[in-house]
Coordinates of C-alpha atoms in Angstrom, one line a residue:
Chain A
X1072 CA 44.6 -168.8 -104.9
X1073 CA 45.1 -165.7 -102.9
X1074 CA 48.7 -166.6 -102.5
X1075 CA 49.4 -166.0 -106.1
X1076 CA 48.0 -162.5 -105.8
X1077 CA 50.4 -161.4 -103.1
X1078 CA 53.2 -159.9 -105.1
X1079 CA 56.9 -159.8 -104.3
X1080 CA 57.0 -162.1 -101.3
X1081 CA 59.7 -161.9 -98.7
X1082 CA 60.8 -164.8 -96.5
X1083 CA 58.1 -165.9 -94.1
X1084 CA 60.3 -165.8 -91.0
X1085 CA 60.5 -162.2 -89.8
X1086 CA 62.5 -161.5 -86.7
X1087 CA 60.9 -158.7 -84.7
X1088 CA 63.7 -156.7 -83.3
X1089 CA 62.8 -154.6 -80.2
X1090 CA 63.4 -150.9 -80.8
X1091 CA 66.5 -149.6 -79.1
X1092 CA 65.8 -148.4 -75.6
X1093 CA 65.9 -144.6 -75.4
X1094 CA 68.3 -143.3 -72.8
X1095 CA 66.7 -141.1 -70.3
X1096 CA 68.5 -138.0 -69.0
X1097 CA 69.4 -137.6 -65.4
X1098 CA 66.5 -135.3 -64.6
X1099 CA 63.9 -138.0 -65.6
X1100 CA 65.2 -140.7 -63.3
X1101 CA 62.9 -141.4 -60.3
X1102 CA 64.1 -143.0 -57.1
X1103 CA 61.9 -145.9 -56.0
X1104 CA 61.0 -145.1 -52.4
X1105 CA 60.0 -148.1 -50.3
X1106 CA 56.8 -147.4 -48.4
X1107 CA 54.4 -149.7 -46.6
X1108 CA 51.6 -147.4 -47.9
X1109 CA 52.4 -148.4 -51.5
X1110 CA 51.3 -152.0 -51.0
X1111 CA 48.4 -151.0 -48.8
X1112 CA 46.9 -148.7 -51.5
X1113 CA 47.5 -151.3 -54.2
X1114 CA 45.8 -154.0 -52.2
X1115 CA 42.8 -151.9 -51.2
X1116 CA 42.2 -151.0 -54.9
X1117 CA 42.5 -154.7 -55.9
X1118 CA 40.2 -155.8 -53.2
X1119 CA 37.5 -153.4 -54.3
X1120 CA 38.0 -154.1 -58.0
X1121 CA 38.9 -150.5 -58.7
X1122 CA 41.6 -149.2 -61.0
X1123 CA 44.0 -146.3 -60.7
X1124 CA 45.4 -144.4 -63.6
X1125 CA 48.7 -144.4 -61.7
X1126 CA 49.0 -148.2 -62.4
X1127 CA 47.3 -148.4 -65.8
X1128 CA 49.3 -145.5 -67.3
X1129 CA 52.6 -146.6 -65.7
X1130 CA 53.0 -143.2 -64.0
X1131 CA 56.6 -142.5 -62.9
X1132 CA 55.2 -140.9 -59.7
X1133 CA 53.2 -143.9 -58.5
X1134 CA 55.4 -144.8 -55.6
X1135 CA 55.4 -141.3 -54.2
X1136 CA 51.6 -140.9 -54.5
X1137 CA 50.6 -144.3 -53.3
X1138 CA 53.3 -143.9 -50.6
X1139 CA 51.4 -140.8 -49.4
X1140 CA 48.1 -142.7 -49.5
X1141 CA 46.7 -141.0 -52.5
X1142 CA 45.7 -142.3 -56.0
X1143 CA 44.0 -141.1 -59.1
X1144 CA 41.0 -143.3 -59.6
X1145 CA 40.2 -144.5 -63.0
X1146 CA 36.5 -145.4 -63.4
X1147 CA 34.4 -147.1 -66.1
X1148 CA 36.7 -150.1 -66.2
X1149 CA 40.2 -150.5 -67.6
X1150 CA 39.4 -151.1 -71.2
X1151 CA 39.6 -147.9 -73.4
X1152 CA 37.9 -147.7 -76.7
X1153 CA 40.6 -145.4 -78.2
X1154 CA 44.1 -146.2 -79.2
X1155 CA 46.1 -143.1 -78.3
X1156 CA 49.7 -143.7 -79.2
X1157 CA 51.1 -142.1 -76.0
X1158 CA 48.9 -144.0 -73.6
X1159 CA 49.5 -147.2 -71.8
X1160 CA 45.9 -147.9 -71.0
X1161 CA 44.7 -151.1 -72.8
X1162 CA 42.5 -150.6 -75.9
X1163 CA 39.8 -153.2 -75.8
X1164 CA 36.1 -153.7 -75.9
X1165 CA 34.7 -152.5 -72.5
X1166 CA 33.2 -155.3 -70.4
X1167 CA 29.8 -153.7 -69.7
X1168 CA 29.0 -150.9 -67.2
X1169 CA 29.6 -151.2 -63.5
X1170 CA 26.8 -149.2 -61.8
X1171 CA 28.2 -150.1 -58.4
X1172 CA 31.6 -148.6 -59.1
X1173 CA 30.8 -145.1 -57.6
X1174 CA 29.8 -146.7 -54.3
X1175 CA 32.9 -148.9 -54.0
X1176 CA 35.1 -145.9 -54.9
X1177 CA 33.6 -143.8 -52.2
X1178 CA 34.1 -146.7 -49.7
X1179 CA 37.8 -146.9 -50.6
X1180 CA 38.2 -143.2 -50.3
X1181 CA 36.8 -143.4 -46.8
X1182 CA 39.1 -146.3 -46.0
X1183 CA 42.1 -144.3 -47.2
X1184 CA 40.8 -141.3 -45.2
X1185 CA 41.2 -139.0 -48.2
X1186 CA 39.8 -135.5 -48.2
X1187 CA 40.5 -134.8 -51.8
X1188 CA 40.1 -137.1 -54.8
X1189 CA 41.0 -137.1 -58.4
X1190 CA 38.8 -139.2 -60.7
X1191 CA 39.5 -139.9 -64.3
X1192 CA 38.3 -142.6 -66.7
X1193 CA 39.0 -144.5 -69.9
X1194 CA 37.2 -143.3 -73.0
X1195 CA 33.9 -145.1 -73.5
X1196 CA 32.8 -144.4 -77.0
X1197 CA 30.4 -147.4 -76.7
X1198 CA 28.2 -145.5 -74.2
X1199 CA 25.8 -142.9 -75.5
X1200 CA 26.9 -140.4 -72.8
X1201 CA 30.5 -141.6 -72.7
X1202 CA 30.1 -142.5 -69.0
X1203 CA 29.1 -139.0 -67.9
X1204 CA 26.5 -140.3 -65.5
X1205 CA 28.9 -142.6 -63.7
X1206 CA 31.2 -139.5 -63.3
X1207 CA 28.2 -137.6 -61.8
X1208 CA 27.2 -140.6 -59.6
X1209 CA 30.8 -140.9 -58.3
X1210 CA 30.9 -137.2 -57.3
X1211 CA 27.5 -137.5 -55.6
X1212 CA 28.5 -140.7 -53.8
X1213 CA 31.8 -139.1 -52.5
X1214 CA 29.9 -136.1 -51.2
X1215 CA 27.2 -138.2 -49.7
X1216 CA 29.8 -139.8 -47.5
X1217 CA 31.7 -136.5 -46.9
X1218 CA 30.0 -133.3 -47.9
X1219 CA 33.4 -131.4 -47.7
X1220 CA 35.1 -133.8 -50.1
X1221 CA 37.1 -131.9 -52.8
X1222 CA 36.7 -133.7 -56.1
X1223 CA 38.7 -133.1 -59.3
X1224 CA 37.4 -134.9 -62.4
X1225 CA 39.6 -135.4 -65.5
X1226 CA 37.2 -136.4 -68.2
X1227 CA 37.7 -137.9 -71.7
X1228 CA 36.3 -135.9 -74.6
X1229 CA 32.8 -137.7 -74.4
X1230 CA 32.9 -137.4 -78.2
X1231 CA 32.1 -133.7 -77.8
X1232 CA 28.6 -134.4 -76.5
X1233 CA 27.7 -131.1 -74.8
X1234 CA 24.8 -132.7 -72.9
X1235 CA 27.1 -135.3 -71.5
X1236 CA 29.6 -132.6 -70.4
X1237 CA 26.7 -130.8 -68.7
X1238 CA 25.9 -134.0 -66.7
X1239 CA 29.4 -133.9 -65.3
X1240 CA 29.4 -130.2 -64.6
X1241 CA 25.9 -130.4 -62.9
X1242 CA 27.4 -132.7 -60.3
X1243 CA 29.6 -129.8 -59.2
X1244 CA 33.2 -131.0 -59.2
X1245 CA 35.6 -128.6 -57.6
X1246 CA 38.0 -128.9 -60.4
X1247 CA 36.9 -129.9 -64.0
X1248 CA 39.8 -131.0 -66.1
X1249 CA 40.1 -132.3 -69.7
X1250 CA 43.5 -132.7 -71.2
X1251 CA 44.3 -131.4 -74.6
X1252 CA 47.4 -133.7 -74.6
X1253 CA 49.4 -132.2 -77.5
X1254 CA 49.6 -129.4 -80.1
X1255 CA 47.0 -129.3 -82.9
X1256 CA 49.4 -130.5 -85.7
X1257 CA 50.2 -133.7 -83.8
X1258 CA 46.6 -134.7 -83.0
X1259 CA 46.3 -137.3 -85.8
X1260 CA 49.6 -138.8 -84.9
X1261 CA 49.2 -138.8 -81.1
X1262 CA 45.5 -139.0 -80.5
X1263 CA 43.8 -140.7 -83.4
X1264 CA 40.0 -140.3 -83.0
X1265 CA 40.3 -137.0 -81.1
X1266 CA 40.0 -133.4 -82.3
X1267 CA 41.7 -130.4 -80.8
X1268 CA 38.8 -128.1 -81.4
X1269 CA 36.5 -130.6 -79.6
X1270 CA 38.8 -130.6 -76.6
X1271 CA 39.0 -126.8 -76.5
X1272 CA 35.2 -126.6 -76.8
X1273 CA 34.9 -128.8 -73.6
X1274 CA 37.0 -126.3 -71.7
X1275 CA 35.0 -123.4 -73.1
X1276 CA 31.8 -125.1 -72.0
X1277 CA 33.1 -125.6 -68.5
X1278 CA 34.2 -121.9 -68.3
X1279 CA 30.7 -120.8 -69.3
X1280 CA 28.9 -123.1 -66.9
X1281 CA 26.8 -121.2 -64.4
X1282 CA 28.2 -123.0 -61.3
X1283 CA 31.7 -122.7 -62.8
X1284 CA 34.3 -125.1 -61.4
X1285 CA 38.1 -124.4 -61.6
X1286 CA 38.9 -125.4 -65.1
X1287 CA 42.2 -127.2 -65.9
X1288 CA 44.0 -128.9 -68.7
X1289 CA 47.3 -130.5 -69.5
X1290 CA 49.6 -131.5 -72.3
X1291 CA 52.8 -133.3 -73.0
X1292 CA 56.0 -132.1 -74.6
X1293 CA 58.6 -134.2 -76.3
X1294 CA 56.4 -135.6 -79.1
X1295 CA 57.8 -133.5 -81.9
X1296 CA 56.1 -130.1 -81.2
X1297 CA 58.0 -126.9 -81.8
X1298 CA 58.4 -124.2 -79.2
X1299 CA 56.2 -121.7 -81.1
X1300 CA 53.5 -124.4 -81.2
X1301 CA 53.7 -124.9 -77.5
X1302 CA 53.2 -121.1 -77.0
X1303 CA 50.3 -121.1 -79.5
X1304 CA 48.6 -123.9 -77.6
X1305 CA 49.0 -122.1 -74.3
X1306 CA 47.3 -119.1 -75.9
X1307 CA 44.5 -121.3 -77.4
X1308 CA 43.9 -122.8 -74.0
X1309 CA 43.9 -119.5 -72.2
X1310 CA 41.3 -118.2 -74.7
X1311 CA 38.9 -120.9 -73.5
X1312 CA 38.9 -119.5 -70.0
X1313 CA 40.8 -122.3 -68.6
X1314 CA 43.0 -121.2 -65.6
X1315 CA 45.3 -124.1 -64.8
X1316 CA 47.6 -125.9 -67.2
X1317 CA 50.1 -128.7 -66.6
X1318 CA 52.9 -129.4 -68.9
X1319 CA 55.0 -132.6 -68.6
X1320 CA 57.6 -134.7 -70.5
X1321 CA 56.1 -137.5 -72.6
X1322 CA 57.7 -140.8 -71.6
X1323 CA 57.2 -143.8 -73.8
X1324 CA 55.4 -146.5 -71.9
X1325 CA 56.6 -149.3 -74.2
X1326 CA 58.2 -150.1 -77.6
X1327 CA 54.8 -150.0 -79.3
X1328 CA 54.2 -146.4 -78.3
X1329 CA 55.4 -143.3 -80.0
X1330 CA 59.1 -142.7 -79.4
X1331 CA 60.2 -139.6 -77.4
X1332 CA 61.3 -137.0 -80.0
X1333 CA 63.1 -134.9 -77.4
X1334 CA 63.7 -134.7 -73.7
X1335 CA 62.9 -131.2 -72.7
X1336 CA 65.4 -129.7 -70.3
X1337 CA 64.1 -128.5 -66.9
X1338 CA 65.2 -125.0 -67.7
X1339 CA 62.9 -125.0 -70.8
X1340 CA 60.0 -126.1 -68.6
X1341 CA 60.7 -123.1 -66.5
X1342 CA 60.6 -120.9 -69.6
X1343 CA 57.3 -122.5 -70.6
X1344 CA 55.8 -121.9 -67.2
X1345 CA 57.0 -118.3 -67.2
X1346 CA 55.4 -117.7 -70.6
X1347 CA 52.1 -119.2 -69.3
X1348 CA 52.1 -116.9 -66.3
X1349 CA 53.0 -113.9 -68.5
X1350 CA 50.0 -114.4 -70.7
X1351 CA 47.6 -114.8 -67.8
X1352 CA 47.3 -118.3 -66.4
X1353 CA 46.5 -118.5 -62.7
X1354 CA 48.7 -121.6 -62.3
X1355 CA 51.1 -123.3 -64.6
X1356 CA 52.8 -126.5 -63.4
X1357 CA 55.5 -127.4 -65.8
X1358 CA 58.3 -129.9 -65.3
X1359 CA 59.7 -133.2 -66.6
X1360 CA 57.7 -135.4 -64.2
X1361 CA 54.6 -133.2 -64.0
X1362 CA 51.4 -135.1 -64.7
X1363 CA 47.9 -133.6 -64.6
X1364 CA 46.9 -135.6 -61.5
X1365 CA 50.2 -135.4 -59.7
X1366 CA 49.7 -133.4 -56.5
X1367 CA 46.6 -132.1 -58.2
X1368 CA 45.1 -130.2 -55.3
X1369 CA 48.3 -128.3 -54.6
X1370 CA 47.8 -126.8 -58.1
X1371 CA 44.2 -125.7 -57.5
X1372 CA 44.2 -125.1 -53.8
X1373 CA 44.7 -121.4 -53.9
X1374 CA 42.1 -120.9 -56.6
X1375 CA 39.5 -123.0 -54.8
X1376 CA 40.2 -121.2 -51.5
X1377 CA 39.9 -117.8 -53.2
X1378 CA 36.5 -118.9 -54.7
X1379 CA 35.2 -120.2 -51.4
X1380 CA 36.2 -117.1 -49.6
X1381 CA 34.4 -115.0 -52.2
X1382 CA 31.3 -117.1 -51.8
X1383 CA 31.5 -116.8 -48.1
X1384 CA 31.8 -113.0 -48.3
X1385 CA 28.7 -112.9 -50.7
X1386 CA 26.7 -115.0 -48.2
X1387 CA 27.6 -112.6 -45.4
X1388 CA 26.7 -109.4 -47.3
Chain B
X504 CA 60.9 -145.1 -87.8
X505 CA 60.1 -142.6 -90.5
X506 CA 61.3 -143.1 -94.0
X507 CA 60.6 -141.6 -97.4
X508 CA 59.7 -144.2 -100.1
X509 CA 58.3 -144.2 -103.6
X510 CA 54.8 -144.9 -104.8
X511 CA 54.8 -148.0 -107.0
X512 CA 51.2 -148.2 -108.0
X513 CA 47.9 -146.3 -107.6
X514 CA 44.5 -147.7 -108.4
X515 CA 40.9 -147.8 -107.5
X516 CA 39.9 -151.1 -105.8
X517 CA 36.2 -150.1 -105.9
X518 CA 34.0 -147.1 -106.5
X519 CA 34.9 -144.2 -104.1
X520 CA 37.9 -146.1 -102.9
X521 CA 41.6 -145.4 -103.7
X522 CA 44.6 -147.5 -103.0
X523 CA 48.4 -147.2 -103.4
X524 CA 51.3 -149.6 -103.1
X525 CA 54.6 -148.1 -101.9
X526 CA 58.0 -149.4 -101.3
X527 CA 58.5 -151.0 -97.9
X528 CA 61.1 -149.0 -96.0
X529 CA 64.2 -150.9 -95.2
X530 CA 63.8 -152.7 -91.8
X531 CA 60.1 -151.9 -91.6
X532 CA 58.8 -154.8 -89.6
X533 CA 55.1 -155.0 -88.9
X534 CA 52.4 -157.4 -87.8
X535 CA 49.2 -158.1 -89.8
X536 CA 46.5 -155.6 -88.8
X537 CA 48.8 -152.8 -87.8
X538 CA 48.7 -149.2 -89.1
X539 CA 51.2 -146.6 -90.1
X540 CA 51.3 -142.8 -90.6
X541 CA 51.4 -142.0 -94.3
X542 CA 52.7 -138.4 -94.9
X543 CA 52.2 -136.7 -98.2
X544 CA 54.9 -134.1 -98.3
X545 CA 53.1 -132.4 -101.2
X546 CA 50.6 -130.9 -98.8
X547 CA 52.7 -130.7 -95.6
X548 CA 52.8 -126.9 -95.6
X549 CA 49.1 -126.4 -96.2
X550 CA 47.7 -129.1 -94.0
X551 CA 47.1 -128.7 -90.3
X552 CA 48.4 -132.2 -89.6
X553 CA 51.6 -131.8 -91.5
X554 CA 50.2 -133.9 -94.4
X555 CA 50.1 -137.0 -92.3
X556 CA 47.3 -139.5 -91.5
X557 CA 47.1 -142.9 -89.8
X558 CA 46.1 -145.6 -92.2
X559 CA 45.7 -149.3 -91.7
X560 CA 48.2 -151.3 -93.7
X561 CA 46.1 -153.5 -96.1
X562 CA 49.0 -155.6 -97.2
X563 CA 50.4 -158.5 -95.2
X564 CA 53.8 -158.7 -93.6
X565 CA 54.7 -161.4 -96.1
X566 CA 54.5 -158.9 -99.0
X567 CA 57.4 -156.8 -100.2
X568 CA 55.3 -153.7 -100.8
X569 CA 53.0 -151.8 -98.5
X570 CA 49.4 -151.2 -99.5
X571 CA 47.2 -148.4 -98.2
X572 CA 43.6 -147.8 -99.2
X573 CA 41.2 -144.9 -98.3
X574 CA 37.7 -143.7 -99.1
X575 CA 37.6 -141.0 -101.7
X576 CA 36.5 -137.7 -100.2
X577 CA 36.9 -134.0 -101.0
X578 CA 39.6 -133.2 -98.4
X579 CA 43.1 -131.8 -98.8
X580 CA 44.6 -135.2 -97.8
X581 CA 42.3 -137.3 -100.0
X582 CA 42.8 -135.0 -103.0
X583 CA 46.6 -135.3 -102.6
X584 CA 46.2 -139.1 -102.2
X585 CA 44.2 -139.2 -105.4
X586 CA 46.8 -137.2 -107.3
X587 CA 49.7 -139.5 -106.4
X588 CA 51.5 -141.1 -109.3
X589 CA 54.1 -143.8 -109.7
X590 CA 57.4 -142.5 -108.5
X591 CA 56.0 -139.8 -106.2
X592 CA 57.6 -139.8 -102.7
X593 CA 55.7 -140.3 -99.5
X594 CA 56.8 -140.8 -95.9
X595 CA 55.9 -143.9 -93.9
X596 CA 56.1 -143.8 -90.1
X597 CA 55.3 -146.7 -87.8
X598 CA 54.1 -149.3 -87.4
X599 CA 51.5 -148.8 -84.7
X600 CA 48.5 -150.7 -83.3
X601 CA 47.7 -154.0 -81.7
X602 CA 44.5 -155.1 -83.5
X603 CA 45.6 -158.6 -84.5
X604 CA 47.9 -159.3 -81.5
X605 CA 45.5 -161.7 -79.7
X606 CA 44.3 -163.6 -82.8
X607 CA 44.2 -167.3 -81.8
X608 CA 44.7 -169.4 -84.9
X609 CA 43.4 -172.5 -83.1
X610 CA 39.9 -171.1 -82.8
X611 CA 37.2 -170.0 -85.3
X612 CA 37.4 -166.4 -86.3
X613 CA 34.7 -164.0 -87.4
X614 CA 35.8 -160.8 -89.0
X615 CA 33.3 -157.9 -89.3
X616 CA 34.3 -155.1 -91.7
X617 CA 32.5 -151.9 -92.6
X618 CA 33.6 -150.2 -95.8
X619 CA 37.3 -149.3 -95.9
X620 CA 37.5 -150.9 -92.4
X621 CA 38.4 -154.0 -94.5
X622 CA 42.1 -152.9 -94.7
X623 CA 43.5 -154.3 -91.4
X624 CA 41.3 -157.4 -91.8
X625 CA 42.5 -158.0 -95.3
X626 CA 46.1 -157.9 -94.0
X627 CA 45.2 -160.5 -91.3
X628 CA 43.4 -162.8 -93.9
X629 CA 46.3 -162.6 -96.4
X630 CA 48.8 -163.4 -93.7
X631 CA 46.7 -166.3 -92.5
X632 CA 46.5 -167.7 -96.0
X633 CA 50.2 -167.2 -96.5
X634 CA 51.2 -168.9 -93.3
X635 CA 48.6 -171.6 -93.7
X636 CA 47.2 -170.8 -90.3
X637 CA 43.6 -171.3 -91.3
X638 CA 41.0 -171.9 -88.6
X639 CA 37.4 -171.8 -89.8
X640 CA 37.0 -168.1 -90.7
X641 CA 34.1 -165.9 -91.7
X642 CA 34.1 -162.4 -93.0
X643 CA 31.0 -160.3 -92.8
X644 CA 31.7 -157.4 -95.1
X645 CA 29.3 -154.5 -95.1
X646 CA 29.2 -151.8 -97.8
X647 CA 26.6 -149.4 -99.2
X648 CA 26.6 -150.9 -102.7
X649 CA 28.4 -153.9 -104.2
X650 CA 30.6 -151.8 -106.4
X651 CA 31.9 -149.9 -103.3
X652 CA 33.3 -153.1 -101.7
X653 CA 37.1 -152.8 -102.1
X654 CA 39.1 -156.0 -102.7
X655 CA 35.9 -158.0 -103.2
X656 CA 37.2 -160.1 -106.1
X657 CA 40.2 -161.3 -104.1
X658 CA 37.9 -162.2 -101.1
X659 CA 35.4 -163.9 -103.4
X660 CA 38.2 -166.0 -104.9
X661 CA 39.4 -167.0 -101.5
X662 CA 35.9 -168.0 -100.5
X663 CA 35.5 -170.1 -103.7
X664 CA 38.8 -171.8 -103.6
X665 CA 39.3 -172.7 -100.0
X666 CA 37.3 -174.6 -97.4
X667 CA 38.3 -172.5 -94.4
X668 CA 37.2 -169.1 -95.5
X669 CA 33.6 -167.9 -95.9
X670 CA 32.7 -164.5 -97.2
X671 CA 29.3 -162.9 -96.4
X672 CA 29.1 -159.6 -98.2
X673 CA 26.2 -157.4 -97.3
X674 CA 24.9 -154.1 -98.7
X675 CA 22.8 -151.4 -97.1
X676 CA 21.9 -148.8 -99.8
X677 CA 20.6 -151.1 -102.6
X678 CA 17.0 -152.3 -103.0
X679 CA 16.8 -156.0 -102.1
X680 CA 15.2 -156.8 -105.5
X681 CA 18.4 -155.6 -107.3
X682 CA 20.6 -158.2 -105.6
X683 CA 21.5 -161.6 -106.7
X684 CA 21.8 -164.4 -104.0
X685 CA 25.5 -163.8 -103.3
X686 CA 24.8 -160.7 -101.2
X687 CA 23.0 -160.2 -97.9
X688 CA 20.9 -157.1 -97.4
X689 CA 21.1 -154.7 -94.5
X690 CA 23.4 -154.0 -91.7
X691 CA 25.2 -156.8 -89.9
X692 CA 23.1 -157.8 -87.0
X693 CA 22.7 -160.8 -84.6
X694 CA 20.1 -162.5 -86.9
X695 CA 22.4 -162.3 -89.9
X696 CA 25.3 -163.7 -87.9
X697 CA 23.2 -166.5 -86.6
X698 CA 22.1 -167.4 -90.1
X699 CA 25.6 -168.0 -91.3
X700 CA 27.5 -169.2 -88.2
X701 CA 27.2 -172.9 -87.2
X702 CA 25.5 -173.4 -83.8
X703 CA 27.6 -174.3 -80.8
X704 CA 30.8 -172.4 -81.8
X705 CA 32.4 -169.7 -79.7
X706 CA 34.4 -167.7 -82.2
X707 CA 36.7 -164.7 -81.7
X708 CA 35.2 -161.6 -83.3
X709 CA 37.4 -158.9 -84.9
X710 CA 35.5 -155.7 -85.8
X711 CA 36.6 -152.7 -87.9
X712 CA 34.7 -149.9 -89.5
X713 CA 33.4 -146.4 -88.8
X714 CA 32.7 -145.5 -85.2
X715 CA 28.9 -145.8 -85.8
X716 CA 29.3 -149.2 -87.4
X717 CA 31.6 -150.5 -84.7
X718 CA 29.3 -149.6 -81.8
X719 CA 26.2 -150.6 -83.7
X720 CA 27.6 -154.1 -84.4
X721 CA 29.0 -154.4 -80.9
X722 CA 25.4 -153.9 -79.6
X723 CA 24.3 -156.8 -81.9
X724 CA 27.2 -159.0 -80.8
X725 CA 26.2 -158.5 -77.2
X726 CA 23.1 -160.6 -78.0
X727 CA 25.2 -163.6 -79.1
X728 CA 28.7 -163.4 -77.6
X729 CA 30.7 -162.4 -74.6
X730 CA 32.5 -159.1 -74.9
X731 CA 35.8 -160.7 -73.9
X732 CA 35.6 -162.5 -77.3
X733 CA 35.3 -159.2 -79.3
X734 CA 38.3 -157.2 -80.5
X735 CA 37.9 -153.8 -82.1
X736 CA 39.8 -151.4 -84.2
X737 CA 38.0 -148.2 -83.7
X738 CA 38.6 -146.7 -87.2
X739 CA 37.5 -143.2 -86.6
X740 CA 38.0 -142.1 -90.2
X741 CA 39.0 -138.6 -91.3
X742 CA 38.4 -136.1 -94.0

């Protein structure tokens, strides 16, 4: 019997002890603000069978964003095919492809009277284009309803499929974002299934695209990276042509996720931002509660406006 | 938790496959089907990932030692893995993963493994046998050749000696004429599943293998099962 082959048995009853809760420093604590808009946004999303990364990723800023009537939409379902160890989104087999999702999303955006939208998604390794077409359809549907709509997309790595990345770029998002998430050394630990060079290539491809959008990325700190690795990563990102970077504190969503190795002090975030500016980024948003989608358009507003004014000038020449 | 432990044994469970058993770190509690980061300090300074890779734990929680198995390849990590000897020190960090969390022991189970993707499934099967939680269970186990199927003897023995477990090994890179009747031929597909599974059951499917294998088999499962019944471990592999 197989039982005999299992060597050195230990007693069957194993008590699973929850890991000790990590104490959060003062600067991480978020005040829950009561707001009627919070429930309203939540209900509208539910009613239209849509998902937000704010809910799925347990974002600490959710009350503030929903309270202000904004959300970062998560398309392509809420089942992710990757098992990143920092992320709270459920890993499971995706339940098909919802072709009607772009239309419903645009309807909700109209209901919420939003003028700018951030759209992200789960990773869909089961789809040949990783869901790129649904991203493109979503942008088109939003602009069909409101041609002036500002759209930021935060895409997964699409398995490095350059054609799929082009499908998203061709839909002309205002801001094209793809997060590198962590320093190269920690990729295997933090993002199994992803590769740093693949992610950097996606940013490069966006930078070289003829109708170039604003290119943005983000990463977390507190996962065990060293300061020199953070600075090296900032230089690697800048080399791709990317102009906006967000840096935030990793917070452990649950006991099964990676522990926080270090809570980075707000002063150190300031130093990281200063270094980013010094080497040439147009915008660096760094702080304990910074998330790539948090107040996204305040990060890119100046750059988008400068681009638009340049285009206007060219038209008038 | 991260702890340094000693290698107790290293062997080759099949051609092109390597396995080690290491001491279980004190207080290391895990569930069948989970994974851990195995760090080989010997290459930490030369390797871009600090000498660490995520590996499924092939042993079951009821065992005292931890077992890891990998495919043999010419990479810095695999070479270091190959050179491990009894008494060498490695670091274990984890556990991680939720692969077997939803396994319902009151319903039939179909495991689908590709190559070294057998490891988390072996852990689940061993634990099921140990705890005597044994619903009707099938394992479709795909390899290139019979001699590359790791832990095959153990699985065959379980198939022969129990009435709850059925092994369906299949190979993809051998001429059909070279096989005896105990092997299927070709990739796991809907027709193969239908040939071996009784009609009228609605099993849970647990799938682990290379990315190509996982998404290929998922497309076949779409023909015979609802996706809500399928659970995947997207074992992406590494050099």
